[in-house]
Each structure stands twice: as structure tokens, then as C-alpha cells.
Short mmCIF file of C-alpha atoms in Angstrom, two decimals:
data_model
loop_
_atom_site.label_atom_id
_atom_site.label_comp_id
_atom_site.label_asym_id
_atom_site.label_seq_id
_atom_site.Cartn_x
_atom_site.Cartn_y
_atom_site.Cartn_z
CA UNK A 551 24.34 26.81 -27.32
CA UNK A 552 21.56 29.33 -27.13
CA UNK A 553 18.69 28.80 -24.67
CA UNK A 554 15.23 29.25 -26.08
CA UNK A 555 12.06 30.28 -24.31
CA UNK A 556 10.99 26.63 -24.24
CA UNK A 557 14.23 25.68 -22.48
CA UNK A 558 13.70 28.38 -19.86
CA UNK A 559 10.06 27.37 -19.30
CA UNK A 560 11.05 23.71 -19.05
CA UNK A 561 13.78 24.51 -16.50
CA UNK A 562 11.31 26.56 -14.42
CA UNK A 563 8.79 23.69 -14.56
CA UNK A 564 11.41 21.22 -13.34
CA UNK A 565 12.52 23.54 -10.53
CA UNK A 566 8.91 24.01 -9.42
CA UNK A 567 8.44 20.24 -8.91
CA UNK A 568 11.80 19.52 -7.26
CA UNK A 569 11.88 18.48 -3.61
CA UNK A 570 12.74 21.18 -1.11
CA UNK A 571 16.25 21.03 0.31
CA UNK A 572 16.90 21.39 3.99
CA UNK A 573 19.30 23.74 5.73
CA UNK A 574 21.85 20.94 6.10
CA UNK A 575 25.01 21.81 4.10
CA UNK A 576 25.74 18.13 3.44
CA UNK A 577 22.55 17.72 1.41
CA UNK A 578 22.89 20.00 -1.55
CA UNK A 579 20.39 20.10 -4.40
CA UNK A 580 22.67 17.82 -6.44
CA UNK A 581 22.65 15.17 -3.70
CA UNK A 582 18.89 15.49 -3.22
CA UNK A 583 18.32 14.97 -6.95
CA UNK A 584 20.37 11.75 -6.87
CA UNK A 585 18.38 10.19 -4.05
CA UNK A 586 16.01 7.44 -5.19
CA UNK A 587 12.35 8.27 -5.63
CA UNK A 588 10.26 7.33 -2.61
CA UNK A 589 6.68 6.54 -3.64
CA UNK A 590 3.92 7.97 -1.50
CA UNK A 591 1.96 5.29 0.32
CA UNK A 592 -1.13 5.22 2.47
CA UNK A 593 -0.56 5.89 6.16
CA UNK A 594 -0.13 2.71 8.17
CA UNK A 595 -3.14 3.38 10.40
CA UNK A 596 -5.50 3.39 7.39
CA UNK A 597 -4.19 -0.02 6.33
CA UNK A 598 -4.47 -1.32 9.90
CA UNK A 599 -8.08 -0.16 10.18
CA UNK A 600 -8.89 -1.70 6.79
CA UNK A 601 -7.38 -5.06 7.72
CA UNK A 602 -9.11 -4.93 11.11
CA UNK A 603 -12.49 -4.40 9.43
CA UNK A 604 -11.81 -7.26 7.00
CA UNK A 605 -10.83 -9.59 9.83
CA UNK A 606 -13.96 -8.69 11.81
CA UNK A 607 -16.14 -9.28 8.74
CA UNK A 608 -14.49 -12.65 8.13
CA UNK A 609 -15.02 -13.71 11.76
CA UNK A 610 -18.68 -12.65 11.57
CA UNK A 611 -19.07 -14.53 8.27
CA UNK A 612 -17.55 -17.70 9.75
CA UNK A 613 -19.81 -17.50 12.82
CA UNK A 614 -22.91 -17.08 10.65
CA UNK A 615 -21.81 -19.86 8.28
CA UNK A 616 -21.08 -22.35 11.06
CA UNK A 617 -24.21 -21.53 13.04
CA UNK A 618 -26.53 -21.86 10.03
CA UNK A 619 -24.92 -24.83 8.34
CA UNK A 620 -26.68 -28.18 8.31
CA UNK A 621 -24.00 -30.84 8.62
CA UNK A 622 -26.44 -33.68 7.88
CA UNK A 623 -26.79 -32.68 4.23
CA UNK A 624 -23.89 -31.08 2.35
CA UNK A 625 -24.67 -29.58 -1.04
CA UNK A 626 -22.46 -28.24 -3.81
CA UNK A 627 -23.39 -24.72 -2.69
CA UNK A 628 -22.13 -25.46 0.83
CA UNK A 629 -18.82 -26.70 -0.56
CA UNK A 630 -18.56 -23.66 -2.85
CA UNK A 631 -19.23 -21.22 0.01
CA UNK A 632 -16.76 -23.07 2.26
CA UNK A 633 -14.00 -22.95 -0.37
CA UNK A 634 -14.62 -19.25 -1.04
CA UNK A 635 -14.54 -18.43 2.66
CA UNK A 636 -11.33 -20.39 3.22
CA UNK A 637 -9.75 -18.66 0.22
CA UNK A 638 -10.78 -15.17 1.27
CA UNK A 639 -9.70 -15.79 4.86
CA UNK A 640 -6.31 -17.03 3.69
CA UNK A 641 -5.95 -14.04 1.33
CA UNK A 642 -6.67 -11.47 4.06
CA UNK A 643 -4.43 -13.28 6.55
CA UNK A 644 -1.48 -13.42 4.14
CA UNK A 645 -2.05 -9.82 3.00
CA UNK A 646 -2.07 -8.58 6.61
CA UNK A 647 1.06 -10.58 7.43
CA UNK A 648 2.78 -9.28 4.31
CA UNK A 649 2.03 -5.68 5.30
CA UNK A 650 3.25 -6.35 8.84
CA UNK A 651 6.51 -7.88 7.62
CA UNK A 652 7.00 -5.13 5.02
CA UNK A 653 6.41 -2.45 7.66
CA UNK A 654 9.02 -4.01 9.95
CA UNK A 655 11.60 -3.93 7.16
CA UNK A 656 11.49 -0.13 7.12
CA UNK A 657 11.70 0.38 10.88
#
């Protein structure tokens, strides 16, 4: 089978985007190509800072809500805000726990 210019260009393009192999003789290019793809993720410290900011904002929101709420009269708006705050607090708590558990699986 004759190789065309397109085949040569395609092979060069693939070689340009292949992962670099190390000096280890046990990991040849063939072995490296068979390894599963590892997606790039955000560094853990960025996620930790983001969750920390969210937790601080939720604590501040709860303090403001509790300090300014009038427990003598409860309106539909108060119930709506309470439900939204409970939901968002639960979401951030479960998301942070999920990231913590997922991070421990890879250690």
C-alpha cells in the first residue's frame, strides 16, 4: 500500500500530540499509547479555596438571615428564602464531601 502525502501529514500530526515517553525501558511508546486517557482537572487547592469561599458565604448568609428574621410573623417569602438557603447549604456541603471522598480515592 502506497503512503500519500495526507497519510504522512496525518502521522506527523499524531506524533506531535502524543505524550512524551520517559527514559524507562519498560514504558515504550506502545505501552504509553495503551494507557487510559487521564483527563486534566483543576488543581485541588483551587477547588479547596472555592469551597472555602462558598462555605464562608453560606455562614455569613445564615447569620444575616437569622439576625434579621422576625419570628413573630412568618411570610411566604421567609419560607422561600429558608428553603433556598437550606438547599444551597446542603448542595455545597455534599459537593465538598464528594470532592473530599473522590480525592481520597486517588491517594
